[in-house]
PDB file of C-alpha atoms and ligand atoms in Angstrom:
ATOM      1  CA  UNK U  23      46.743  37.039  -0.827  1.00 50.00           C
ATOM      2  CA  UNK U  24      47.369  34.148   1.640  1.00 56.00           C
ATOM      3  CA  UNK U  25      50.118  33.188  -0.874  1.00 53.00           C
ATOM      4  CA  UNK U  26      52.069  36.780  -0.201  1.00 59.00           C
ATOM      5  CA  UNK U  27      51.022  36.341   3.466  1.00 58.00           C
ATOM      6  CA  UNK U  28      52.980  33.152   3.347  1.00 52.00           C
ATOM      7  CA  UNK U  29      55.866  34.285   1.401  1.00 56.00           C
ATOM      8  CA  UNK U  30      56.512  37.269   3.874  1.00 50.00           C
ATOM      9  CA  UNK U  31      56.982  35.141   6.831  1.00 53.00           C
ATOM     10  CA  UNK U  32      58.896  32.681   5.178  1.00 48.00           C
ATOM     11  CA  UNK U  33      61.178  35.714   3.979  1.00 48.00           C
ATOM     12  CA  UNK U  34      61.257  36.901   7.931  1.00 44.00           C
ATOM     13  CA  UNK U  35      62.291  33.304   8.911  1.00 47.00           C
ATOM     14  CA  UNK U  36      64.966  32.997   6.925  1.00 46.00           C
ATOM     15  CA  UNK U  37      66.262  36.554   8.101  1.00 44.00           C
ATOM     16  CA  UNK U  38      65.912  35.163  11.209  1.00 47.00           C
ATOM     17  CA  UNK U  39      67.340  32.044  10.748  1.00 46.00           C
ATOM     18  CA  UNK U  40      70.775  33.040   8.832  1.00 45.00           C
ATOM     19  CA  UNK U  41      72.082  35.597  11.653  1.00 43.00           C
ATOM     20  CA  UNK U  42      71.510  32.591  14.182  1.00 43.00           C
ATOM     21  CA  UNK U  43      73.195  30.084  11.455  1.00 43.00           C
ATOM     22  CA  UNK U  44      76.447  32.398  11.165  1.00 42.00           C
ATOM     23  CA  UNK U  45      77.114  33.092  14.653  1.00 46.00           C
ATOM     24  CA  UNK U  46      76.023  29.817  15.738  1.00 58.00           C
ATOM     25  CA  UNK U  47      79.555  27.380  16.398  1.00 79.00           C
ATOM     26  CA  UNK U  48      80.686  24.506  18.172  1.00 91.00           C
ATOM     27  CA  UNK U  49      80.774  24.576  22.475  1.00 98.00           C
ATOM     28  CA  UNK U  50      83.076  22.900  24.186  1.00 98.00           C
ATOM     29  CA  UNK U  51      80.998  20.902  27.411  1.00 98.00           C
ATOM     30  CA  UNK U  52      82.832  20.127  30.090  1.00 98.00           C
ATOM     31  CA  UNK U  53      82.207  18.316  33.162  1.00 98.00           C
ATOM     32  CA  UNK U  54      84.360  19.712  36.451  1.00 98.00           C
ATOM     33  CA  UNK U  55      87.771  20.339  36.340  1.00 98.00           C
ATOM     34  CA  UNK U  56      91.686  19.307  35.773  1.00 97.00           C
ATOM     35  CA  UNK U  57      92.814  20.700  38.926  1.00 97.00           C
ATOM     36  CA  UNK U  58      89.897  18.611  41.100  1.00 97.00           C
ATOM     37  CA  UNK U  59      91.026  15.821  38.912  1.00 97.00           C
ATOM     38  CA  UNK U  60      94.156  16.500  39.476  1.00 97.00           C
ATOM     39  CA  UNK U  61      93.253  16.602  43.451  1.00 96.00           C
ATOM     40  CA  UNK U  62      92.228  13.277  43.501  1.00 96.00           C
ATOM     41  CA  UNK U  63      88.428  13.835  43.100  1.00 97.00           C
ATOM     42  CA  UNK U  64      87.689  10.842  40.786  1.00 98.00           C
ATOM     43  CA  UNK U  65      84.233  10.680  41.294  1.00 98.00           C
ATOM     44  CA  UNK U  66      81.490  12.418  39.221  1.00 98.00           C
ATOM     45  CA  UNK U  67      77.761  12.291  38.684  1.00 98.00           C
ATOM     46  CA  UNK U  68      77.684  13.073  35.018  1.00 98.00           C
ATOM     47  CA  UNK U  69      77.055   9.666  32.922  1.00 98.00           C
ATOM     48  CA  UNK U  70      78.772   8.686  29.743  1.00 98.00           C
ATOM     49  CA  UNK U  71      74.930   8.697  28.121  1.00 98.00           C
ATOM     50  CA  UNK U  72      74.453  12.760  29.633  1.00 98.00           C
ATOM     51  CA  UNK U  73      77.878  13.277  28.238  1.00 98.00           C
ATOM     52  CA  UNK U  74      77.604  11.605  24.791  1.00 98.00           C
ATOM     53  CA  UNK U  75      74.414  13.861  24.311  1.00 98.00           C
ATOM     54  CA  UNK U  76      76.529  16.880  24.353  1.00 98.00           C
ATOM     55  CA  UNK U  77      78.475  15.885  21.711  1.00 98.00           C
ATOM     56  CA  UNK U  78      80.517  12.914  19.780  1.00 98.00           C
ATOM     57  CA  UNK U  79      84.257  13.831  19.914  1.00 98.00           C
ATOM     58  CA  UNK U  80      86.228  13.937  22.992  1.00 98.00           C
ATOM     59  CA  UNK U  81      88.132  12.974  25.942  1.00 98.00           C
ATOM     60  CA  UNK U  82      87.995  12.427  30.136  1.00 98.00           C
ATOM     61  CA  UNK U  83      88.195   9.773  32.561  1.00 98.00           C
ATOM     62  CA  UNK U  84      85.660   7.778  34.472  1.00 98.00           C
ATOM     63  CA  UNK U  85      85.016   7.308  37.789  1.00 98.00           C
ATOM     64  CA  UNK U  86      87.641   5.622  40.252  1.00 98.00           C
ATOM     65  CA  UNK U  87      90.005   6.983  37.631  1.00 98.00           C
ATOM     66  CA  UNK U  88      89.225   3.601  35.759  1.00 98.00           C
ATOM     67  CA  UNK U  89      91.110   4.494  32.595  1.00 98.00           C
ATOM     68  CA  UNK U  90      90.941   6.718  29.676  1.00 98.00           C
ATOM     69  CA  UNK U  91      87.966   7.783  27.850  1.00 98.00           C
ATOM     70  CA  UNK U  92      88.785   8.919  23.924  1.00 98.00           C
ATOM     71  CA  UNK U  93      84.963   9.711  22.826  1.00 98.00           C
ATOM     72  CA  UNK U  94      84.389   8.905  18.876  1.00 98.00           C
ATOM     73  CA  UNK U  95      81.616   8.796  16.567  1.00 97.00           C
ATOM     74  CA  UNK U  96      79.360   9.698  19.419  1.00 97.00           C
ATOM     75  CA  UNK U  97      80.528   6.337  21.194  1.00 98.00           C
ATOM     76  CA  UNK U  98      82.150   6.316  24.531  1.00 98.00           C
ATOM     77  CA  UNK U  99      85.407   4.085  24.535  1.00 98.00           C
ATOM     78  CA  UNK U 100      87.159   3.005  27.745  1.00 98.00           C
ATOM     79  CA  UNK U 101      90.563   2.543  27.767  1.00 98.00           C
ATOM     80  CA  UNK U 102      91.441   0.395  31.267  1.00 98.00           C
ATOM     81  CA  UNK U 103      94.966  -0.177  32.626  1.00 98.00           C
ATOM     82  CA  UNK U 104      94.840  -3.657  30.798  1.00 97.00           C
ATOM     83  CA  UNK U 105      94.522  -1.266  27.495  1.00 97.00           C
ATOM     84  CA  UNK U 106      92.001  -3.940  26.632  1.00 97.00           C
ATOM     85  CA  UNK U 107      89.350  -1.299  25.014  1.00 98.00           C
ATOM     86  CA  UNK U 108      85.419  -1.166  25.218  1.00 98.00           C
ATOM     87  CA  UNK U 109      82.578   0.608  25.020  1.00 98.00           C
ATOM     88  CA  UNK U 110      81.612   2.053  28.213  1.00 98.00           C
ATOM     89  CA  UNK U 111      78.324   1.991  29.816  1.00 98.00           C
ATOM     90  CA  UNK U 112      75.416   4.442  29.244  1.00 98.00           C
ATOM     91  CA  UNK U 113      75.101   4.147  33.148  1.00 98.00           C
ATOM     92  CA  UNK U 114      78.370   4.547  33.743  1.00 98.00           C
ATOM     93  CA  UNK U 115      79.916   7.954  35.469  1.00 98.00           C
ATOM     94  CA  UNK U 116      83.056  10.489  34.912  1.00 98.00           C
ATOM     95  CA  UNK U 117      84.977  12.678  37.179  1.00 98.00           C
ATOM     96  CA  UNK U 118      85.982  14.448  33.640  1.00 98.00           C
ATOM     97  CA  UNK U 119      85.315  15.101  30.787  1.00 98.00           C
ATOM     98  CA  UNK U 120      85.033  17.179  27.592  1.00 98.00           C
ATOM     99  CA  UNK U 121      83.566  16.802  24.428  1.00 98.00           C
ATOM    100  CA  UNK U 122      82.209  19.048  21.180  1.00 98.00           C
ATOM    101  CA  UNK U 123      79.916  18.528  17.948  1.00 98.00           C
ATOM    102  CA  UNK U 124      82.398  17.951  15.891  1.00 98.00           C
ATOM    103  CA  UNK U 125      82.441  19.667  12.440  1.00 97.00           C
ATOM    104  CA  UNK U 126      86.152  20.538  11.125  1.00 97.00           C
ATOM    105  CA  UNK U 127      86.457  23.385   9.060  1.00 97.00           C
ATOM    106  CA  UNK U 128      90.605  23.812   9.219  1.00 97.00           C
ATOM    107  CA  UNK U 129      92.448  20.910   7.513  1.00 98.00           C
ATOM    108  CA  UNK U 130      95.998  20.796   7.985  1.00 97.00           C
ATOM    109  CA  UNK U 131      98.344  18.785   6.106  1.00 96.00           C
ATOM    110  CA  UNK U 132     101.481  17.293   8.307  1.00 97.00           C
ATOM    111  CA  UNK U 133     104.285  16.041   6.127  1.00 97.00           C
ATOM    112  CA  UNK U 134     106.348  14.362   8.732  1.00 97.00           C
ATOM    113  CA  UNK U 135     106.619  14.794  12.382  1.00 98.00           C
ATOM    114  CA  UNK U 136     109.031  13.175  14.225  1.00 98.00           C
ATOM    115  CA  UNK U 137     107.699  13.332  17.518  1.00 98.00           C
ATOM    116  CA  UNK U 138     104.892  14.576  18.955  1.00 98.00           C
ATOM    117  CA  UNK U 139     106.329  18.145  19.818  1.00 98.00           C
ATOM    118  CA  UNK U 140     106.935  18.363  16.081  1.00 98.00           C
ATOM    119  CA  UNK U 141     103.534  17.806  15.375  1.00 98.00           C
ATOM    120  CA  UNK U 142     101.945  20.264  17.723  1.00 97.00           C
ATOM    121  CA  UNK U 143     104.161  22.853  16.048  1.00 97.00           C
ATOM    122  CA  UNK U 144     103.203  22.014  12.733  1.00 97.00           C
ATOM    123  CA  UNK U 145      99.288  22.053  13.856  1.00 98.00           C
ATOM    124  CA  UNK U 146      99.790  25.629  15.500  1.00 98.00           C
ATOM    125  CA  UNK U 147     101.399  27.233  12.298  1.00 97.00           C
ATOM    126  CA  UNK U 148      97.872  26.038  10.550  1.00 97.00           C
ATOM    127  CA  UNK U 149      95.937  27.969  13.325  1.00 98.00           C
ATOM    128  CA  UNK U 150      94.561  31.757  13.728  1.00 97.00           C
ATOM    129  CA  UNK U 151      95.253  32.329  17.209  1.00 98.00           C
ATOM    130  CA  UNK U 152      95.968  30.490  20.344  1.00 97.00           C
ATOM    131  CA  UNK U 153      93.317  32.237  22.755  1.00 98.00           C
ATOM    132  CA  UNK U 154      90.440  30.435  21.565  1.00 98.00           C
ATOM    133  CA  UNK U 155      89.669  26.685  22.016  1.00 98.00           C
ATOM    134  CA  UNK U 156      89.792  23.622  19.124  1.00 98.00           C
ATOM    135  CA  UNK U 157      89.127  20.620  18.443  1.00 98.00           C
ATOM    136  CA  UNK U 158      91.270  17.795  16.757  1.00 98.00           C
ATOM    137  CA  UNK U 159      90.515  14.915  14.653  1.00 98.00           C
ATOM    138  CA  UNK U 160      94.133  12.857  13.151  1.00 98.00           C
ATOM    139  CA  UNK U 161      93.227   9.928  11.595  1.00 97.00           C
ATOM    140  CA  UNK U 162      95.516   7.798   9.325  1.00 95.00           C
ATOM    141  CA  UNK U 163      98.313   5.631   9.398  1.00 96.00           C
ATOM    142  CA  UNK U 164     100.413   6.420  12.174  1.00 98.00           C
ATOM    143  CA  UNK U 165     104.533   5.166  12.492  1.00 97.00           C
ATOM    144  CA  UNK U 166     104.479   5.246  15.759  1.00 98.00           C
ATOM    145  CA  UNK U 167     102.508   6.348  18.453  1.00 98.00           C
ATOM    146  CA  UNK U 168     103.464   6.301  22.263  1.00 98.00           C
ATOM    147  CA  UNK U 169     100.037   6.081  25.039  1.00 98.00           C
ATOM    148  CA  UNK U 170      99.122   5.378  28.056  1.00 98.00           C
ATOM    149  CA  UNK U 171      96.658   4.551  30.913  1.00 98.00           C
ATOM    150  CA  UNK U 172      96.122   4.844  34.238  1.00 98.00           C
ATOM    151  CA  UNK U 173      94.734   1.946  37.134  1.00 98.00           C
ATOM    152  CA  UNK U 174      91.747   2.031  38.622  1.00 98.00           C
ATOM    153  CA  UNK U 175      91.976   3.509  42.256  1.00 98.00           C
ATOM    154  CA  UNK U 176      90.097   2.720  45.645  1.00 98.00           C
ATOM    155  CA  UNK U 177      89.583   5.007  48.215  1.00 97.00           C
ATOM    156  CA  UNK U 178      91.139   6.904  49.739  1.00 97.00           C
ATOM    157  CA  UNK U 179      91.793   8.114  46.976  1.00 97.00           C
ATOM    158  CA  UNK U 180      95.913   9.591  45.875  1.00 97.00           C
ATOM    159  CA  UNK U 181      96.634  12.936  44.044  1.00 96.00           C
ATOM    160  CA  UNK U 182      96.776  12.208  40.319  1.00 97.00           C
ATOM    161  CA  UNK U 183     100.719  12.658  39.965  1.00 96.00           C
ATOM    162  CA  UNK U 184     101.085   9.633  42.680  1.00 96.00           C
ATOM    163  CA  UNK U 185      99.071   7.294  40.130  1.00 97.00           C
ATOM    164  CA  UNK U 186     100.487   7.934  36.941  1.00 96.00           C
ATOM    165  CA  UNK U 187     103.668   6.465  38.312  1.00 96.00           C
ATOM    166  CA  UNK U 188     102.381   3.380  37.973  1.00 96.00           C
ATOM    167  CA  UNK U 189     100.659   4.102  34.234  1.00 97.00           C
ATOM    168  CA  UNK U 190     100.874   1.252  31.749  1.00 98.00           C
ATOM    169  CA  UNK U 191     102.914   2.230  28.690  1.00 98.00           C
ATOM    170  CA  UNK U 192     101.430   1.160  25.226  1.00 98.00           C
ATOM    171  CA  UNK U 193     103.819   1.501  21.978  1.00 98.00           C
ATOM    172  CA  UNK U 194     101.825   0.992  18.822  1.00 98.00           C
ATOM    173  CA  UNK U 195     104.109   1.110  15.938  1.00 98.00           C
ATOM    174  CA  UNK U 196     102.746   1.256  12.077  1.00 98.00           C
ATOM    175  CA  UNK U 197      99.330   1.227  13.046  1.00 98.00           C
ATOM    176  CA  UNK U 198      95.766   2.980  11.824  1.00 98.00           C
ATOM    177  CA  UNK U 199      93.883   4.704  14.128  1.00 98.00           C
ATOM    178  CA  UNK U 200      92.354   8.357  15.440  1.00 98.00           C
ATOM    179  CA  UNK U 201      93.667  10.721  18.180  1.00 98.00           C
ATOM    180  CA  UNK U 202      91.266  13.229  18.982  1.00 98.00           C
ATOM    181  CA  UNK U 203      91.154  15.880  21.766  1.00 98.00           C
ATOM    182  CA  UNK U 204      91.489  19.401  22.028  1.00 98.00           C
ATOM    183  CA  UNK U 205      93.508  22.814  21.895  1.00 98.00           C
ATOM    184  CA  UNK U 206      92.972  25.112  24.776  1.00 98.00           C
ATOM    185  CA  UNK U 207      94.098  28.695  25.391  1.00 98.00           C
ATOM    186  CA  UNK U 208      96.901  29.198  28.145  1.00 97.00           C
ATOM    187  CA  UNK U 209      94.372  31.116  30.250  1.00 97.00           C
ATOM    188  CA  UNK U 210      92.585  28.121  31.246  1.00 97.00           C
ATOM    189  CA  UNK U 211      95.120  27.075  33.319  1.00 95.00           C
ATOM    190  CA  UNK U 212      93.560  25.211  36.696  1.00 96.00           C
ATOM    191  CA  UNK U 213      90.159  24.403  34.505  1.00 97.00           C
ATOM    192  CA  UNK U 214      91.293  22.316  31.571  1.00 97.00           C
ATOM    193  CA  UNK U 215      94.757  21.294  29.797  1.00 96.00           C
ATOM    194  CA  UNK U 216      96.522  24.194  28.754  1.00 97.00           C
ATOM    195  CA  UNK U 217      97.841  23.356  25.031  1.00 98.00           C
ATOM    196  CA  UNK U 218      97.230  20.293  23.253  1.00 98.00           C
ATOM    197  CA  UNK U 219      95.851  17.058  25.280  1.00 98.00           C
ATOM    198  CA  UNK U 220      94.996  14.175  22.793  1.00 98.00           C
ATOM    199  CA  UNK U 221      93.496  10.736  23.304  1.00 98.00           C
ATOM    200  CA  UNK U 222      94.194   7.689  20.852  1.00 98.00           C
ATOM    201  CA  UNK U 223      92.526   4.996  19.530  1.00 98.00           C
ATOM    202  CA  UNK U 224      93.075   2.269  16.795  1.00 98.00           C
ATOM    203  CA  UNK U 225      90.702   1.822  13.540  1.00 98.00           C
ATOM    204  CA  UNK U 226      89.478  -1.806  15.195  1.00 98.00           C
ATOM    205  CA  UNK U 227      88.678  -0.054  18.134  1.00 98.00           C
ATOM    206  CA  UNK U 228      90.713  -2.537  20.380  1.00 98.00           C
ATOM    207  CA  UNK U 229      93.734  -0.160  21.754  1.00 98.00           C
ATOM    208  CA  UNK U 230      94.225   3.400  22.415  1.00 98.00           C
ATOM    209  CA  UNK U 231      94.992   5.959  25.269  1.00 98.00           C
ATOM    210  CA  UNK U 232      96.427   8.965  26.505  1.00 98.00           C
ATOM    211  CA  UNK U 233      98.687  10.082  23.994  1.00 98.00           C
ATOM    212  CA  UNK U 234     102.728  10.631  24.915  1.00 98.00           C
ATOM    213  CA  UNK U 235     104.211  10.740  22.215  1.00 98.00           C
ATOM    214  CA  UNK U 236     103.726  10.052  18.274  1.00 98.00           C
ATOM    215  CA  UNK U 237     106.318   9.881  15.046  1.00 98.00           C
ATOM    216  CA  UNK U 238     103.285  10.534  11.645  1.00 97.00           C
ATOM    217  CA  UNK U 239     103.922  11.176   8.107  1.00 95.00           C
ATOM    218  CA  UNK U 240     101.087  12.534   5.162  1.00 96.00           C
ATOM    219  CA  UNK U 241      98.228  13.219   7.890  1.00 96.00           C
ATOM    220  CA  UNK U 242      95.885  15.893   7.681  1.00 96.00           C
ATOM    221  CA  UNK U 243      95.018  17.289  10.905  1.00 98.00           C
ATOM    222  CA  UNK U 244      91.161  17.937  11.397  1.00 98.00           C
ATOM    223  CA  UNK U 245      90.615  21.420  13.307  1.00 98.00           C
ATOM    224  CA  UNK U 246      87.380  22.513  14.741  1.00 98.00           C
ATOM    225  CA  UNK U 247      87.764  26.127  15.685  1.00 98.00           C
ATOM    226  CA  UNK U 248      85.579  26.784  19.319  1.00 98.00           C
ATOM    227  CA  UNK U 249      83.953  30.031  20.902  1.00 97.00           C
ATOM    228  CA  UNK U 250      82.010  28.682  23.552  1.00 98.00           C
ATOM    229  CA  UNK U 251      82.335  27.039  27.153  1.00 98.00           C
ATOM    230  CA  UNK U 252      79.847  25.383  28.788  1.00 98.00           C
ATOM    231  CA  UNK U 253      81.636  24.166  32.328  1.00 98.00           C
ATOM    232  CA  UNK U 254      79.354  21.607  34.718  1.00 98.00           C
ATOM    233  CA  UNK U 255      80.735  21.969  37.721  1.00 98.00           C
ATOM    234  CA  UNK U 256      79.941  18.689  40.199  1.00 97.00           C
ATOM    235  CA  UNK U 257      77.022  19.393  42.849  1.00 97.00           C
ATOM    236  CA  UNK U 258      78.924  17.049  46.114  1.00 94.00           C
ATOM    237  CA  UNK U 259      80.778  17.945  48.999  1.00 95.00           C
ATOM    238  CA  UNK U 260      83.897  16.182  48.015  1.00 95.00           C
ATOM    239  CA  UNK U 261      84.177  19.188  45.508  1.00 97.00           C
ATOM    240  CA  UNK U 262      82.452  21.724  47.593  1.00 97.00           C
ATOM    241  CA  UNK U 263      85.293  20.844  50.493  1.00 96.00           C
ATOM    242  CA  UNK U 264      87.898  20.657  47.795  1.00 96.00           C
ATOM    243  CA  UNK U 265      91.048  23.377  48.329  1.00 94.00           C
ATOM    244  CA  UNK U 266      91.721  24.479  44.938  1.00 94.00           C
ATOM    245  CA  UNK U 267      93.793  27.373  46.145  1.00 93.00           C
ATOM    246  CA  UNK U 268      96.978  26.285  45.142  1.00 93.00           C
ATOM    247  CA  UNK U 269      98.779  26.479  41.725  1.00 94.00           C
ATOM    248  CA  UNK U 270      99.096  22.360  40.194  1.00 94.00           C
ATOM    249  CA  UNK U 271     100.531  23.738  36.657  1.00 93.00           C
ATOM    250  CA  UNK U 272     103.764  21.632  38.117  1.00 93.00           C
ATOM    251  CA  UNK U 273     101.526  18.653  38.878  1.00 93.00           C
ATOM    252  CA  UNK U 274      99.675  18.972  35.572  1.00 95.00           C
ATOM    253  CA  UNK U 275     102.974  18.878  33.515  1.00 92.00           C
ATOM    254  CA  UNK U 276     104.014  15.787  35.328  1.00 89.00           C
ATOM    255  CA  UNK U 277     100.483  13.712  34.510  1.00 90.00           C
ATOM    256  CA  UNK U 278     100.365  14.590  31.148  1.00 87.00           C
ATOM    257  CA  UNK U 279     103.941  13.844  29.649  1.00 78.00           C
TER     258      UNK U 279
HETATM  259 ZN1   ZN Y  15      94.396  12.399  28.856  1.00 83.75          ZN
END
């Protein structure tokens, strides 16, 4: 009797269970957004140990725009204008960020891409649609690829488009490494990067950055397919006061390539 008892409830947790498992999917968690970033607002109150519980693949900044942040294997990695890499404090903060629990389940096979235009091509043939958000994981051998970072920036601080004119310029040629970072639909346009916005770092862990441009041959692309948006939005007056009114989509195209 007990037995059957048993055997009924484990029967209704598994019904329960298996709904939850097949709707259940990856989030993308975000902390504030491009166009405050873009703004000049480069100080957050989210830490790289808040932001590395919300998952282990992504990419941001950190605070006093003090280089790029390509998160890996649930590590933070800093990427300073010196493009001398580390790991980055628990302690320490971002301005923005984004990150996922990674878990591909597209793999896309690039023969050869001569640039990095070619490759985002190649990677959008292999998806479903372009209104929902992804993931990326390329890791391999790459021919070339083309990054960069930014300098760290006292206050007051400039609008984002003033200090990438002064971005340091790293050309890696034959080397191994991972670029991850994401796909998002065009109608996030002011929140994150419309398109593709990738972050690079090499297999010793010792160089990376924001990615410019790449040349890659026999890579499979790794493509986590996303439903979900969680956006943390900063709790200051900096961003309360902040006049995000206008339109940056110029601005934006100007920081990123
Ligand atoms: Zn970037």
């Amino acid at each position: 009797m007990r037995f059957r008892k048993f055997s009924v409830a484990l029967i209704c947790l598994i019904l329960f269970l298996f709904p939850l498992a097949a709707h259940s999917g990856e989030v993308l968690y975000q902390y504030s957004t491009i166009d405050s970033l873009l703004a000049g607002v480069y100080d957050g109150q989210l830490t790289n140990g808040a932001l590395k519980k919300q998952g282990n693949l992504g990419l941001g900044t950190f605070n006093a725009l003090d280089g790029e942040m390509v998160v890996l294997d649930g590590r933070v990695y800093q990427v300073p204008f010196d493009g001398k890499v580390r790991q980055a404090p628990d302690g320490g903060k971002t301005p923005f960020a984004a990150v996922t629990r990674f878990a591909p389940k597209i793999f896309a096979p690039i023969k050869k891409a001569a640039s990095l235009t070619e490759l985002i091509k190649a990677i959008d043939q292999a998806l479903p649609t372009k209104n929902i958000f992804y993931a990326l994981k390329i890791e391999g051998r790459f021919a070339q690829v083309k990054a960069r970072s930014v300098p760290r920036q006292t206050r007051p601080y400039p609008p984002l488009a003033q200090v990438v004119e002064k971005q340091a310029v790293f050309t890696f040629k034959d080397v191994v490494g991972t670029m991850v970072g994401f796909r998002c639909p065009p109608f996030v346009k002011g929140v994150n990067v419309p398109g593709y916005h990738l972050h690079f770092l090499t297999k010793d862990r010792t160089q990376g950055g924001h990615v410019l441009d790449c040349t890659v041959e026999n890579l499979t692309v790794q493509v986590d397919p996303i439903h979900k948006l969680t956006l943390v939005l900063p709790q200051d007056k900096e961003f309360y006061h902040l006049d995000l009114d206008k339109d940056k989509s110029g601005e934006l195209k100007k920081v990123e390539k």
